[in-house]
Amino acid sequence: MRYCSVASGSSGNCHFVEAGGVRVLVDIGLGMRATEASLRSIGVHPESIQAIFITHEHTDHIRGVGAWARRYRIPVFATEGTWRSVNGNLGRMDPQKCYAIHAGKGYRMGMLRVEPFMIYHDAAEPVGYCFTWGEEKLVIMTDTGMVSQEMRAMFQGARIAVVESNHDIEKLMGGPYPWSLKRRIRSNIGHLSNEDCGHLLAELIPENPDCEFILAHLSEENNTPELALTTVLSVLQSRLGAGNYHVELTLRDQPTRMYSTEEEPCIGISMPI
Ligand SMILES: [Zn+2]
Ligand SMILES: [Zn+2]
């Protein structure tokens, strides 16, 4: 299984996931052209994407979805609440290509299993995604104000986990945002702070020390990559002791490296996808 964060943060989110010959995107929060260019820069032809999964209706997750679906005529999956809330924001969509999915249910695309799971965010019916291919598992969880036991359980056995590390609490509270927005971000239906993320990882890592953790959805205004990483690592060190933790960062305006789980079985022929 391969994963790349194509873009991440308040200005646009997009994840690339590939396994067993199936290629999908989770969210297209950038414009279509920018997304195409970013995918090409990591060696992925836009035409090879077979489906789009949406987490929720906020613009930083859907900006390019409508244009992409029309151009490439691929199916788009979202929860019923998300479909209702995107309203006209996607433009004219082919109803034959729009599918409603449900949190807690599993779906299959070839050998790739997709399970949306409920998250806590100020959107109609937001979800995170868990992708499984054989023994390989990837979890994408951003835009959530808290993490329930059920959400935590999704990370069991994950090889790659994309986790929100949205803001530095001091930077947010001392920054220019109006009080109501600060309160919303810090609420149970807002976003995880760097510290929240550190504490979550401190619980997940002992059970899953080989998992690659990738910090995502960093706020432009209220965070920096350095702050996110140092805060998360200092929480880990204070709770778990000094160690070599597998924690990396997504970047706002450029794709991450291509992450790959264990070597995929080689059958001696290369298959065009
Ligand atoms: Zn959101
Ligand atoms: Zn977002």
XYZ file of C-alpha atoms in Angstrom, residues 103-104 116-120 125-128 141 144 146 148 150-151 154:
18
model
C -19.732 5.305 8.923
C -18.971 1.920 10.444
C -15.398 5.390 6.927
C -15.618 6.128 10.654
C -17.346 8.895 12.561
C -15.314 11.885 13.730
C -16.275 14.964 15.782
C -21.705 13.971 8.973
C -17.909 14.024 8.833
C -15.800 10.878 8.648
C -12.233 9.657 8.775
C -8.072 11.148 10.656
C -11.868 16.245 14.715
C -11.835 14.785 20.048
C -13.364 8.504 21.000
C -14.047 3.772 18.674
C -11.818 6.129 16.717
C -9.369 2.158 14.137
